[in-house]
Every structure is written in structure tokens, then in C-alpha cells.
């Protein structure tokens, strides 16, 4: 059972456009939603994260939008740059009973074309 | 910045052979994890540990064992390697609040090929 679904599998945008990456989850006890990015040949690294006390989290050009009712959250990358080309993973966890576990989506391969 | 070191960086193993992947962290972190990454599957948790001398099963533990002899070291053991275990393996660590509150720091990965 896949608890975190991510779409699209791949996405190509032009430089300067806003890239939108989507995730949905099933477990209503999840309360922590990070996004990790992974550049080719490198390891994943935390990009930005949100807790559902807020519907929005911004960090520069990166914004998470969170919809608790629909169990969805998305990453918006404004003014996309070629250097943003990477694989992006959403994830979710429950800070209660399953505190050890961060469940990842399958990833979105983002390509930003100059 | 947190430092997680994996060895070897790559390895070729034969089917049925034993493989040990090693991970060392110098961050004084309590939590350590082993993930495998396959194209189309994202990152899947194999084993994890939150204290030395104790390991726990993750989502896909079959065919793998883990060992945490000290806070700094965490090994993944494939007793009888199989073709299906060809993948990139990542070790990660996080602080004592766990992954729900603290950043996961990943090692550079080990590319394992089983022939």
C-alpha cells in the first residue's frame, strides 16, 4: 500500500516558469511533510518542510501549499532555474507512534529548460 | 554540517554471496536508517535504529539484516545476495527527535550490483 503518492513522474518547464509538484497521502495521522531534492549523482537533501498548523510555507522561490481536508500538498518552484533540475521527493510522517518512519513518494524528475 | 560516510561507494557481488555495507556518522545522532533507491520506487526503508545494539525492521526488511554496534556505526548485511537487491543504498541519520522533527542527513550512497 503506497501511503504517499506523487505526481507527475516527470515534469519539464521553461526557465522562469513555476513548476508545480503534487503529493497526496492516506494516513490522517501524518503531521510532518518535508520535500527532499536529489541532484544527479548526489544524495537526497532536505529542501523545505511543513506542519499542518499552517497551510503554506515559503522559503525563497520554494513554497509548500497544504490542504488537510483533501490530504494533499504541493511544492511550487517559482522562477524555475536550470539549476533546479533534480528529482524531488515528498514525504510524510507521524510524530506520534511511528516516529521513526518517513515515508517517501516515488519522486518527480524536474527538468528546467533554458 | 552533519557527516554520514558510507563504504564502499560501489560494489559488485555474486548471487548467493554475503555483502556488508557500512555507515559511520559523526553527528552524535541517535537515529540511523538504511534506504534503498530504485528507479520508479523512490526511497524505501529497510532497517533503522534509534539506539546502539538495537535495530528495527522498516518497510522492506526481507533479505537484509542490520547491525548497530555503536552510536556511530550502522551496517546493512545481505547474507545471500540476490539479483533483485541490485540498487543504490543510502544510509541516513537524524537527531534524537526522529525524522518527524529533524532533518535526515544522507550518506553518499553505495551502488550495489549483484551478478
mmCIF file with all atom_site columns, C-alpha atoms in Angstrom:
data_model
loop_
_atom_site.group_PDB
_atom_site.id
_atom_site.type_symbol
_atom_site.label_atom_id
_atom_site.label_alt_id
_atom_site.label_comp_id
_atom_site.label_asym_id
_atom_site.label_entity_id
_atom_site.label_seq_id
_atom_site.pdbx_PDB_ins_code
_atom_site.Cartn_x
_atom_site.Cartn_y
_atom_site.Cartn_z
_atom_site.occupancy
_atom_site.B_iso_or_equiv
_atom_site.pdbx_formal_charge
_atom_site.auth_seq_id
_atom_site.auth_comp_id
_atom_site.auth_asym_id
_atom_site.auth_atom_id
_atom_site.pdbx_PDB_model_num
ATOM 1   C CA . UNK A 1 1   ? 0.000  0.000   0.000   1.00 0.00 ? 1   UNK A CA 1
ATOM 2   C CA . UNK A 1 2   ? 1.508  3.241   -1.137  1.00 0.00 ? 2   UNK A CA 1
ATOM 3   C CA . UNK A 1 3   ? 0.847  5.819   1.544   1.00 0.00 ? 3   UNK A CA 1
ATOM 4   C CA . UNK A 1 4   ? 2.326  8.808   -0.259  1.00 0.00 ? 4   UNK A CA 1
ATOM 5   C CA . UNK A 1 5   ? 1.518  9.325   -3.917  1.00 0.00 ? 5   UNK A CA 1
ATOM 6   C CA . UNK A 1 6   ? 3.480  11.780  -6.008  1.00 0.00 ? 6   UNK A CA 1
ATOM 7   C CA . UNK A 1 7   ? 2.776  13.243  -9.446  1.00 0.00 ? 7   UNK A CA 1
ATOM 8   C CA . UNK A 1 8   ? 3.787  13.822  -12.102 1.00 0.00 ? 8   UNK A CA 1
ATOM 9   C CA . UNK A 1 9   ? 6.536  11.265  -12.513 1.00 0.00 ? 9   UNK A CA 1
ATOM 10  C CA . UNK A 1 10  ? 8.445  13.766  -14.639 1.00 0.00 ? 10  UNK A CA 1
ATOM 11  C CA . UNK A 1 11  ? 7.963  17.432  -15.432 1.00 0.00 ? 11  UNK A CA 1
ATOM 12  C CA . UNK A 1 12  ? 9.649  19.779  -17.869 1.00 0.00 ? 12  UNK A CA 1
ATOM 13  C CA . UNK A 1 13  ? 9.263  23.538  -17.582 1.00 0.00 ? 13  UNK A CA 1
ATOM 14  C CA . UNK A 1 14  ? 10.897 26.529  -19.216 1.00 0.00 ? 14  UNK A CA 1
ATOM 15  C CA . UNK A 1 15  ? 13.261 28.727  -17.292 1.00 0.00 ? 15  UNK A CA 1
ATOM 16  C CA . UNK A 1 16  ? 11.262 31.377  -15.436 1.00 0.00 ? 16  UNK A CA 1
ATOM 17  C CA . UNK A 1 17  ? 8.064  29.329  -15.196 1.00 0.00 ? 17  UNK A CA 1
ATOM 18  C CA . UNK A 1 18  ? 6.558  27.965  -11.994 1.00 0.00 ? 18  UNK A CA 1
ATOM 19  C CA . UNK A 1 19  ? 6.932  24.241  -11.534 1.00 0.00 ? 19  UNK A CA 1
ATOM 20  C CA . UNK A 1 20  ? 4.204  22.506  -9.540  1.00 0.00 ? 20  UNK A CA 1
ATOM 21  C CA . UNK A 1 21  ? 4.807  19.118  -7.954  1.00 0.00 ? 21  UNK A CA 1
ATOM 22  C CA . UNK A 1 22  ? 1.981  17.287  -6.230  1.00 0.00 ? 22  UNK A CA 1
ATOM 23  C CA . UNK A 1 23  ? 1.615  14.770  -3.432  1.00 0.00 ? 23  UNK A CA 1
ATOM 24  C CA . UNK A 1 24  ? -1.262 13.106  -1.651  1.00 0.00 ? 24  UNK A CA 1
ATOM 25  C CA . UNK A 1 25  ? -1.372 10.888  1.392   1.00 0.00 ? 25  UNK A CA 1
ATOM 26  C CA . UNK A 1 26  ? -3.735 8.452   3.042   1.00 0.00 ? 26  UNK A CA 1
ATOM 27  C CA . UNK A 1 27  ? -2.831 8.335   6.705   1.00 0.00 ? 27  UNK A CA 1
ATOM 28  C CA . UNK A 1 28  ? -4.684 11.095  8.522   1.00 0.00 ? 28  UNK A CA 1
ATOM 29  C CA . UNK A 1 29  ? -2.239 10.860  11.443  1.00 0.00 ? 29  UNK A CA 1
ATOM 30  C CA . UNK A 1 30  ? 0.626  12.210  9.328   1.00 0.00 ? 30  UNK A CA 1
ATOM 31  C CA . UNK A 1 31  ? 1.675  15.591  10.667  1.00 0.00 ? 31  UNK A CA 1
ATOM 32  C CA . UNK A 1 32  ? 5.019  16.373  9.089   1.00 0.00 ? 32  UNK A CA 1
ATOM 33  C CA . UNK A 1 33  ? 5.526  16.863  5.346   1.00 0.00 ? 33  UNK A CA 1
ATOM 34  C CA . UNK A 1 34  ? 9.022  17.532  4.017   1.00 0.00 ? 34  UNK A CA 1
ATOM 35  C CA . UNK A 1 35  ? 10.304 17.800  0.487   1.00 0.00 ? 35  UNK A CA 1
ATOM 36  C CA . UNK A 1 36  ? 13.755 16.460  -0.344  1.00 0.00 ? 36  UNK A CA 1
ATOM 37  C CA . UNK A 1 37  ? 15.631 17.068  -3.552  1.00 0.00 ? 37  UNK A CA 1
ATOM 38  C CA . UNK A 1 38  ? 18.321 14.979  -5.162  1.00 0.00 ? 38  UNK A CA 1
ATOM 39  C CA . UNK A 1 39  ? 20.671 16.205  -7.869  1.00 0.00 ? 39  UNK A CA 1
ATOM 40  C CA . UNK A 1 40  ? 22.114 13.661  -10.303 1.00 0.00 ? 40  UNK A CA 1
ATOM 41  C CA . UNK A 1 41  ? 24.790 11.570  -8.673  1.00 0.00 ? 41  UNK A CA 1
ATOM 42  C CA . UNK A 1 42  ? 24.171 13.061  -5.253  1.00 0.00 ? 42  UNK A CA 1
ATOM 43  C CA . UNK A 1 43  ? 22.248 12.074  -2.146  1.00 0.00 ? 43  UNK A CA 1
ATOM 44  C CA . UNK A 1 44  ? 18.856 13.458  -1.112  1.00 0.00 ? 44  UNK A CA 1
ATOM 45  C CA . UNK A 1 45  ? 18.802 16.614  0.978   1.00 0.00 ? 45  UNK A CA 1
ATOM 46  C CA . UNK A 1 46  ? 16.039 18.448  2.793   1.00 0.00 ? 46  UNK A CA 1
ATOM 47  C CA . UNK A 1 47  ? 14.606 21.353  0.831   1.00 0.00 ? 47  UNK A CA 1
ATOM 48  C CA . UNK A 1 48  ? 11.614 22.569  2.842   1.00 0.00 ? 48  UNK A CA 1
ATOM 49  C CA . UNK A 1 49  ? 9.029  21.134  5.236   1.00 0.00 ? 49  UNK A CA 1
ATOM 50  C CA . UNK A 1 50  ? 5.612  21.990  6.642   1.00 0.00 ? 50  UNK A CA 1
ATOM 51  C CA . UNK A 1 51  ? 3.434  21.016  9.572   1.00 0.00 ? 51  UNK A CA 1
ATOM 52  C CA . UNK A 1 52  ? -0.362 21.269  9.188   1.00 0.00 ? 52  UNK A CA 1
ATOM 53  C CA . UNK A 1 53  ? -0.676 24.106  11.667  1.00 0.00 ? 53  UNK A CA 1
ATOM 54  C CA . UNK A 1 54  ? -0.140 26.191  8.559   1.00 0.00 ? 54  UNK A CA 1
ATOM 55  C CA . UNK A 1 55  ? -1.461 25.896  5.001   1.00 0.00 ? 55  UNK A CA 1
ATOM 56  C CA . UNK A 1 56  ? 1.570  27.487  3.438   1.00 0.00 ? 56  UNK A CA 1
ATOM 57  C CA . UNK A 1 57  ? 5.314  27.555  3.942   1.00 0.00 ? 57  UNK A CA 1
ATOM 58  C CA . UNK A 1 58  ? 7.655  29.718  1.921   1.00 0.00 ? 58  UNK A CA 1
ATOM 59  C CA . UNK A 1 59  ? 11.405 29.702  1.574   1.00 0.00 ? 59  UNK A CA 1
ATOM 60  C CA . UNK A 1 60  ? 12.594 31.943  -1.192  1.00 0.00 ? 60  UNK A CA 1
ATOM 61  C CA . UNK A 1 61  ? 11.336 30.591  -4.512  1.00 0.00 ? 61  UNK A CA 1
ATOM 62  C CA . UNK A 1 62  ? 10.025 27.411  -2.895  1.00 0.00 ? 62  UNK A CA 1
ATOM 63  C CA . UNK A 1 63  ? 6.520  27.221  -1.425  1.00 0.00 ? 63  UNK A CA 1
ATOM 64  C CA . UNK A 1 64  ? 4.576  24.323  0.037   1.00 0.00 ? 64  UNK A CA 1
ATOM 65  C CA . UNK A 1 65  ? 0.792  24.515  -0.142  1.00 0.00 ? 65  UNK A CA 1
ATOM 66  C CA . UNK A 1 66  ? -1.052 22.158  2.197   1.00 0.00 ? 66  UNK A CA 1
ATOM 67  C CA . UNK A 1 67  ? -4.695 21.035  2.084   1.00 0.00 ? 67  UNK A CA 1
ATOM 68  C CA . UNK A 1 68  ? -5.534 18.944  5.123   1.00 0.00 ? 68  UNK A CA 1
ATOM 69  C CA . UNK A 1 69  ? -9.129 18.262  4.111   1.00 0.00 ? 69  UNK A CA 1
ATOM 70  C CA . UNK A 1 70  ? -8.087 16.763  0.782   1.00 0.00 ? 70  UNK A CA 1
ATOM 71  C CA . UNK A 1 71  ? -4.875 15.229  2.187   1.00 0.00 ? 71  UNK A CA 1
ATOM 72  C CA . UNK A 1 72  ? -2.810 16.906  -0.481  1.00 0.00 ? 72  UNK A CA 1
ATOM 73  C CA . UNK A 1 73  ? 0.263  19.087  -0.526  1.00 0.00 ? 73  UNK A CA 1
ATOM 74  C CA . UNK A 1 74  ? 2.274  20.573  -3.328  1.00 0.00 ? 74  UNK A CA 1
ATOM 75  C CA . UNK A 1 75  ? 5.624  22.193  -3.955  1.00 0.00 ? 75  UNK A CA 1
ATOM 76  C CA . UNK A 1 76  ? 5.699  25.302  -6.126  1.00 0.00 ? 76  UNK A CA 1
ATOM 77  C CA . UNK A 1 77  ? 9.029  26.413  -7.519  1.00 0.00 ? 77  UNK A CA 1
ATOM 78  C CA . UNK A 1 78  ? 8.729  29.960  -8.768  1.00 0.00 ? 78  UNK A CA 1
ATOM 79  C CA . UNK A 1 79  ? 11.001 31.418  -11.465 1.00 0.00 ? 79  UNK A CA 1
ATOM 80  C CA . UNK A 1 80  ? 12.443 27.976  -12.156 1.00 0.00 ? 80  UNK A CA 1
ATOM 81  C CA . UNK A 1 81  ? 16.142 27.863  -12.991 1.00 0.00 ? 81  UNK A CA 1
ATOM 82  C CA . UNK A 1 82  ? 18.154 25.200  -14.840 1.00 0.00 ? 82  UNK A CA 1
ATOM 83  C CA . UNK A 1 83  ? 19.964 24.603  -11.559 1.00 0.00 ? 83  UNK A CA 1
ATOM 84  C CA . UNK A 1 84  ? 16.667 23.436  -10.067 1.00 0.00 ? 84  UNK A CA 1
ATOM 85  C CA . UNK A 1 85  ? 16.731 20.371  -12.329 1.00 0.00 ? 85  UNK A CA 1
ATOM 86  C CA . UNK A 1 86  ? 16.667 17.426  -9.953  1.00 0.00 ? 86  UNK A CA 1
ATOM 87  C CA . UNK A 1 87  ? 14.460 14.696  -8.559  1.00 0.00 ? 87  UNK A CA 1
ATOM 88  C CA . UNK A 1 88  ? 12.092 15.917  -5.874  1.00 0.00 ? 88  UNK A CA 1
ATOM 89  C CA . UNK A 1 89  ? 10.670 13.592  -3.238  1.00 0.00 ? 89  UNK A CA 1
ATOM 90  C CA . UNK A 1 90  ? 7.767  14.418  -0.999  1.00 0.00 ? 90  UNK A CA 1
ATOM 91  C CA . UNK A 1 91  ? 7.475  12.569  2.282   1.00 0.00 ? 91  UNK A CA 1
ATOM 92  C CA . UNK A 1 92  ? 5.251  12.289  5.294   1.00 0.00 ? 92  UNK A CA 1
ATOM 93  C CA . UNK A 1 93  ? 5.446  11.049  8.842   1.00 0.00 ? 93  UNK A CA 1
ATOM 94  C CA . UNK A 1 94  ? 3.601  10.816  12.091  1.00 0.00 ? 94  UNK A CA 1
ATOM 95  C CA . UNK A 1 95  ? 5.407  12.353  15.028  1.00 0.00 ? 95  UNK A CA 1
ATOM 96  C CA . UNK A 1 96  ? 3.463  10.108  17.362  1.00 0.00 ? 96  UNK A CA 1
ATOM 97  C CA . UNK A 1 97  ? 3.565  6.329   17.348  1.00 0.00 ? 97  UNK A CA 1
ATOM 98  C CA . UNK A 1 98  ? 5.553  5.801   14.135  1.00 0.00 ? 98  UNK A CA 1
ATOM 99  C CA . UNK A 1 99  ? 8.085  8.453   14.845  1.00 0.00 ? 99  UNK A CA 1
ATOM 100 C CA . UNK A 1 100 ? 10.891 6.544   13.206  1.00 0.00 ? 100 UNK A CA 1
ATOM 101 C CA . UNK A 1 101 ? 9.314  6.402   9.815   1.00 0.00 ? 101 UNK A CA 1
ATOM 102 C CA . UNK A 1 102 ? 9.497  8.911   7.000   1.00 0.00 ? 102 UNK A CA 1
ATOM 103 C CA . UNK A 1 103 ? 7.512  7.577   4.037   1.00 0.00 ? 103 UNK A CA 1
ATOM 104 C CA . UNK A 1 104 ? 8.688  8.895   0.688   1.00 0.00 ? 104 UNK A CA 1
ATOM 105 C CA . UNK A 1 105 ? 6.848  9.297   -2.584  1.00 0.00 ? 105 UNK A CA 1
ATOM 106 C CA . UNK A 1 106 ? 8.351  7.839   -5.722  1.00 0.00 ? 106 UNK A CA 1
ATOM 107 C CA . UNK A 1 107 ? 9.764  11.149  -6.876  1.00 0.00 ? 107 UNK A CA 1
ATOM 108 C CA . UNK A 1 108 ? 9.290  13.715  -9.632  1.00 0.00 ? 108 UNK A CA 1
ATOM 109 C CA . UNK A 1 109 ? 12.097 14.297  -12.093 1.00 0.00 ? 109 UNK A CA 1
ATOM 110 C CA . UNK A 1 110 ? 12.106 18.027  -12.830 1.00 0.00 ? 110 UNK A CA 1
ATOM 111 C CA . UNK A 1 111 ? 13.888 19.379  -15.879 1.00 0.00 ? 111 UNK A CA 1
ATOM 112 C CA . UNK A 1 112 ? 14.151 23.129  -16.345 1.00 0.00 ? 112 UNK A CA 1
ATOM 113 C CA . UNK A 1 113 ? 14.946 24.060  -19.911 1.00 0.00 ? 113 UNK A CA 1
ATOM 114 C CA . UNK A 1 114 ? 16.830 27.329  -20.620 1.00 0.00 ? 114 UNK A CA 1
ATOM 115 C CA . UNK B 2 1   ? 27.135 20.134  8.754   1.00 0.00 ? 1   UNK B CA 1
ATOM 116 C CA . UNK B 2 2   ? 26.181 16.558  9.584   1.00 0.00 ? 2   UNK B CA 1
ATOM 117 C CA . UNK B 2 3   ? 28.516 13.933  8.208   1.00 0.00 ? 3   UNK B CA 1
ATOM 118 C CA . UNK B 2 4   ? 27.457 10.443  7.191   1.00 0.00 ? 4   UNK B CA 1
ATOM 119 C CA . UNK B 2 5   ? 30.045 8.282   5.481   1.00 0.00 ? 5   UNK B CA 1
ATOM 120 C CA . UNK B 2 6   ? 29.246 5.104   3.602   1.00 0.00 ? 6   UNK B CA 1
ATOM 121 C CA . UNK B 2 7   ? 31.572 2.406   2.365   1.00 0.00 ? 7   UNK B CA 1
ATOM 122 C CA . UNK B 2 8   ? 32.131 1.088   -0.162  1.00 0.00 ? 8   UNK B CA 1
ATOM 123 C CA . UNK B 2 9   ? 30.925 3.593   -2.753  1.00 0.00 ? 9   UNK B CA 1
ATOM 124 C CA . UNK B 2 10  ? 30.214 0.781   -5.162  1.00 0.00 ? 10  UNK B CA 1
ATOM 125 C CA . UNK B 2 11  ? 30.359 -2.964  -5.080  1.00 0.00 ? 11  UNK B CA 1
ATOM 126 C CA . UNK B 2 12  ? 29.832 -5.877  -7.400  1.00 0.00 ? 12  UNK B CA 1
ATOM 127 C CA . UNK B 2 13  ? 28.711 -9.070  -5.693  1.00 0.00 ? 13  UNK B CA 1
ATOM 128 C CA . UNK B 2 14  ? 27.864 -12.544 -6.860  1.00 0.00 ? 14  UNK B CA 1
ATOM 129 C CA . UNK B 2 15  ? 24.490 -14.138 -6.345  1.00 0.00 ? 15  UNK B CA 1
ATOM 130 C CA . UNK B 2 16  ? 24.442 -16.041 -3.089  1.00 0.00 ? 16  UNK B CA 1
ATOM 131 C CA . UNK B 2 17  ? 27.395 -14.202 -1.649  1.00 0.00 ? 17  UNK B CA 1
ATOM 132 C CA . UNK B 2 18  ? 27.488 -12.156 1.540   1.00 0.00 ? 18  UNK B CA 1
ATOM 133 C CA . UNK B 2 19  ? 27.612 -8.379  1.326   1.00 0.00 ? 19  UNK B CA 1
ATOM 134 C CA . UNK B 2 20  ? 28.164 -5.889  4.130   1.00 0.00 ? 20  UNK B CA 1
ATOM 135 C CA . UNK B 2 21  ? 27.538 -2.194  3.650   1.00 0.00 ? 21  UNK B CA 1
ATOM 136 C CA . UNK B 2 22  ? 28.915 0.133   6.293   1.00 0.00 ? 22  UNK B CA 1
ATOM 137 C CA . UNK B 2 23  ? 27.840 3.519   7.562   1.00 0.00 ? 23  UNK B CA 1
ATOM 138 C CA . UNK B 2 24  ? 29.556 5.860   10.004  1.00 0.00 ? 24  UNK B CA 1
ATOM 139 C CA . UNK B 2 25  ? 28.223 9.140   11.347  1.00 0.00 ? 25  UNK B CA 1
ATOM 140 C CA . UNK B 2 26  ? 29.964 11.769  13.414  1.00 0.00 ? 26  UNK B CA 1
ATOM 141 C CA . UNK B 2 27  ? 26.897 13.814  14.333  1.00 0.00 ? 27  UNK B CA 1
ATOM 142 C CA . UNK B 2 28  ? 26.070 12.236  17.669  1.00 0.00 ? 28  UNK B CA 1
ATOM 143 C CA . UNK B 2 29  ? 22.696 11.304  16.188  1.00 0.00 ? 29  UNK B CA 1
ATOM 144 C CA . UNK B 2 30  ? 20.528 8.661   17.798  1.00 0.00 ? 30  UNK B CA 1
ATOM 145 C CA . UNK B 2 31  ? 18.610 7.584   14.692  1.00 0.00 ? 31  UNK B CA 1
ATOM 146 C CA . UNK B 2 32  ? 20.178 5.800   11.754  1.00 0.00 ? 32  UNK B CA 1
ATOM 147 C CA . UNK B 2 33  ? 18.470 4.344   8.698   1.00 0.00 ? 33  UNK B CA 1
ATOM 148 C CA . UNK B 2 34  ? 19.105 2.226   5.650   1.00 0.00 ? 34  UNK B CA 1
ATOM 149 C CA . UNK B 2 35  ? 17.117 3.052   2.498   1.00 0.00 ? 35  UNK B CA 1
ATOM 150 C CA . UNK B 2 36  ? 17.295 1.549   -0.935  1.00 0.00 ? 36  UNK B CA 1
ATOM 151 C CA . UNK B 2 37  ? 16.629 3.557   -4.052  1.00 0.00 ? 37  UNK B CA 1
ATOM 152 C CA . UNK B 2 38  ? 15.382 2.023   -7.257  1.00 0.00 ? 38  UNK B CA 1
ATOM 153 C CA . UNK B 2 39  ? 14.176 3.829   -10.336 1.00 0.00 ? 39  UNK B CA 1
ATOM 154 C CA . UNK B 2 40  ? 10.440 4.271   -10.043 1.00 0.00 ? 40  UNK B CA 1
ATOM 155 C CA . UNK B 2 41  ? 10.278 3.326   -6.380  1.00 0.00 ? 41  UNK B CA 1
ATOM 156 C CA . UNK B 2 42  ? 11.715 6.300   -4.598  1.00 0.00 ? 42  UNK B CA 1
ATOM 157 C CA . UNK B 2 43  ? 13.334 5.660   -1.240  1.00 0.00 ? 43  UNK B CA 1
ATOM 158 C CA . UNK B 2 44  ? 12.218 2.637   0.745   1.00 0.00 ? 44  UNK B CA 1
ATOM 159 C CA . UNK B 2 45  ? 13.165 1.998   4.354   1.00 0.00 ? 45  UNK B CA 1
ATOM 160 C CA . UNK B 2 46  ? 14.903 -1.318  5.036   1.00 0.00 ? 46  UNK B CA 1
ATOM 161 C CA . UNK B 2 47  ? 16.033 -1.125  8.674   1.00 0.00 ? 47  UNK B CA 1
ATOM 162 C CA . UNK B 2 48  ? 16.507 1.585   11.230  1.00 0.00 ? 48  UNK B CA 1
ATOM 163 C CA . UNK B 2 49  ? 17.922 2.008   14.719  1.00 0.00 ? 49  UNK B CA 1
ATOM 164 C CA . UNK B 2 50  ? 17.411 4.559   17.465  1.00 0.00 ? 50  UNK B CA 1
ATOM 165 C CA . UNK B 2 51  ? 19.938 3.197   19.945  1.00 0.00 ? 51  UNK B CA 1
ATOM 166 C CA . UNK B 2 52  ? 23.121 1.169   19.859  1.00 0.00 ? 52  UNK B CA 1
ATOM 167 C CA . UNK B 2 53  ? 22.767 -2.634  19.976  1.00 0.00 ? 53  UNK B CA 1
ATOM 168 C CA . UNK B 2 54  ? 19.181 -2.430  18.738  1.00 0.00 ? 54  UNK B CA 1
ATOM 169 C CA . UNK B 2 55  ? 17.710 -2.482  15.251  1.00 0.00 ? 55  UNK B CA 1
ATOM 170 C CA . UNK B 2 56  ? 14.184 -2.403  13.908  1.00 0.00 ? 56  UNK B CA 1
ATOM 171 C CA . UNK B 2 57  ? 12.583 -3.554  10.681  1.00 0.00 ? 57  UNK B CA 1
ATOM 172 C CA . UNK B 2 58  ? 11.450 -0.983  8.176   1.00 0.00 ? 58  UNK B CA 1
ATOM 173 C CA . UNK B 2 59  ? 9.101  -1.468  5.255   1.00 0.00 ? 59  UNK B CA 1
ATOM 174 C CA . UNK B 2 60  ? 11.159 -3.917  3.183   1.00 0.00 ? 60  UNK B CA 1
ATOM 175 C CA . UNK B 2 61  ? 13.398 -5.889  5.598   1.00 0.00 ? 61  UNK B CA 1
ATOM 176 C CA . UNK B 2 62  ? 13.249 -9.297  3.893   1.00 0.00 ? 62  UNK B CA 1
ATOM 177 C CA . UNK B 2 63  ? 16.674 -10.461 2.760   1.00 0.00 ? 63  UNK B CA 1
ATOM 178 C CA . UNK B 2 64  ? 18.515 -7.906  4.888   1.00 0.00 ? 64  UNK B CA 1
ATOM 179 C CA . UNK B 2 65  ? 19.949 -7.768  8.381   1.00 0.00 ? 65  UNK B CA 1
ATOM 180 C CA . UNK B 2 66  ? 21.241 -4.751  10.229  1.00 0.00 ? 66  UNK B CA 1
ATOM 181 C CA . UNK B 2 67  ? 23.737 -4.197  13.000  1.00 0.00 ? 67  UNK B CA 1
ATOM 182 C CA . UNK B 2 68  ? 24.285 -1.149  15.236  1.00 0.00 ? 68  UNK B CA 1
ATOM 183 C CA . UNK B 2 69  ? 27.344 -1.915  17.379  1.00 0.00 ? 69  UNK B CA 1
ATOM 184 C CA . UNK B 2 70  ? 27.780 1.700   18.453  1.00 0.00 ? 70  UNK B CA 1
ATOM 185 C CA . UNK B 2 71  ? 26.020 5.019   18.113  1.00 0.00 ? 71  UNK B CA 1
ATOM 186 C CA . UNK B 2 72  ? 28.312 5.954   15.233  1.00 0.00 ? 72  UNK B CA 1
ATOM 187 C CA . UNK B 2 73  ? 28.132 2.772   13.144  1.00 0.00 ? 73  UNK B CA 1
ATOM 188 C CA . UNK B 2 74  ? 25.294 1.033   11.363  1.00 0.00 ? 74  UNK B CA 1
ATOM 189 C CA . UNK B 2 75  ? 25.767 -1.844  8.926   1.00 0.00 ? 75  UNK B CA 1
ATOM 190 C CA . UNK B 2 76  ? 23.483 -3.492  6.414   1.00 0.00 ? 76  UNK B CA 1
ATOM 191 C CA . UNK B 2 77  ? 24.107 -7.164  5.738   1.00 0.00 ? 77  UNK B CA 1
ATOM 192 C CA . UNK B 2 78  ? 22.935 -9.219  2.807   1.00 0.00 ? 78  UNK B CA 1
ATOM 193 C CA . UNK B 2 79  ? 23.591 -12.831 3.819   1.00 0.00 ? 79  UNK B CA 1
ATOM 194 C CA . UNK B 2 80  ? 22.644 -14.288 0.439   1.00 0.00 ? 80  UNK B CA 1
ATOM 195 C CA . UNK B 2 81  ? 22.716 -11.575 -2.184  1.00 0.00 ? 81  UNK B CA 1
ATOM 196 C CA . UNK B 2 82  ? 20.174 -11.829 -4.979  1.00 0.00 ? 82  UNK B CA 1
ATOM 197 C CA . UNK B 2 83  ? 19.750 -10.134 -8.326  1.00 0.00 ? 83  UNK B CA 1
ATOM 198 C CA . UNK B 2 84  ? 16.730 -8.228  -7.002  1.00 0.00 ? 84  UNK B CA 1
ATOM 199 C CA . UNK B 2 85  ? 18.951 -6.495  -4.440  1.00 0.00 ? 85  UNK B CA 1
ATOM 200 C CA . UNK B 2 86  ? 20.789 -4.571  -7.127  1.00 0.00 ? 86  UNK B CA 1
ATOM 201 C CA . UNK B 2 87  ? 20.116 -0.954  -6.155  1.00 0.00 ? 87  UNK B CA 1
ATOM 202 C CA . UNK B 2 88  ? 21.617 2.162   -4.629  1.00 0.00 ? 88  UNK B CA 1
ATOM 203 C CA . UNK B 2 89  ? 21.665 2.028   -0.841  1.00 0.00 ? 89  UNK B CA 1
ATOM 204 C CA . UNK B 2 90  ? 21.601 5.143   1.292   1.00 0.00 ? 90  UNK B CA 1
ATOM 205 C CA . UNK B 2 91  ? 22.388 5.415   4.956   1.00 0.00 ? 91  UNK B CA 1
ATOM 206 C CA . UNK B 2 92  ? 20.951 8.365   6.846   1.00 0.00 ? 92  UNK B CA 1
ATOM 207 C CA . UNK B 2 93  ? 20.946 9.741   10.361  1.00 0.00 ? 93  UNK B CA 1
ATOM 208 C CA . UNK B 2 94  ? 18.794 12.148  12.326  1.00 0.00 ? 94  UNK B CA 1
ATOM 209 C CA . UNK B 2 95  ? 18.764 13.579  15.812  1.00 0.00 ? 95  UNK B CA 1
ATOM 210 C CA . UNK B 2 96  ? 17.025 12.168  18.853  1.00 0.00 ? 96  UNK B CA 1
ATOM 211 C CA . UNK B 2 97  ? 13.646 13.627  17.973  1.00 0.00 ? 97  UNK B CA 1
ATOM 212 C CA . UNK B 2 98  ? 13.481 11.338  14.950  1.00 0.00 ? 98  UNK B CA 1
ATOM 213 C CA . UNK B 2 99  ? 12.623 12.078  11.331  1.00 0.00 ? 99  UNK B CA 1
ATOM 214 C CA . UNK B 2 100 ? 9.374  13.808  12.198  1.00 0.00 ? 100 UNK B CA 1
ATOM 215 C CA . UNK B 2 101 ? 11.181 16.677  13.777  1.00 0.00 ? 101 UNK B CA 1
ATOM 216 C CA . UNK B 2 102 ? 14.699 16.590  12.498  1.00 0.00 ? 102 UNK B CA 1
ATOM 217 C CA . UNK B 2 103 ? 16.410 16.570  9.153   1.00 0.00 ? 103 UNK B CA 1
ATOM 218 C CA . UNK B 2 104 ? 17.607 13.320  7.673   1.00 0.00 ? 104 UNK B CA 1
ATOM 219 C CA . UNK B 2 105 ? 21.233 13.543  6.631   1.00 0.00 ? 105 UNK B CA 1
ATOM 220 C CA . UNK B 2 106 ? 22.113 11.081  3.911   1.00 0.00 ? 106 UNK B CA 1
ATOM 221 C CA . UNK B 2 107 ? 25.415 9.497   3.053   1.00 0.00 ? 107 UNK B CA 1
ATOM 222 C CA . UNK B 2 108 ? 26.721 9.471   -0.497  1.00 0.00 ? 108 UNK B CA 1
ATOM 223 C CA . UNK B 2 109 ? 25.206 6.099   -1.259  1.00 0.00 ? 109 UNK B CA 1
ATOM 224 C CA . UNK B 2 110 ? 26.530 2.668   -2.223  1.00 0.00 ? 110 UNK B CA 1
ATOM 225 C CA . UNK B 2 111 ? 25.789 1.353   -5.663  1.00 0.00 ? 111 UNK B CA 1
ATOM 226 C CA . UNK B 2 112 ? 25.418 -2.421  -5.362  1.00 0.00 ? 112 UNK B CA 1
ATOM 227 C CA . UNK B 2 113 ? 25.318 -4.649  -8.402  1.00 0.00 ? 113 UNK B CA 1
ATOM 228 C CA . UNK B 2 114 ? 24.568 -8.330  -7.899  1.00 0.00 ? 114 UNK B CA 1
ATOM 229 C CA . UNK B 2 115 ? 25.515 -10.577 -10.801 1.00 0.00 ? 115 UNK B CA 1
#
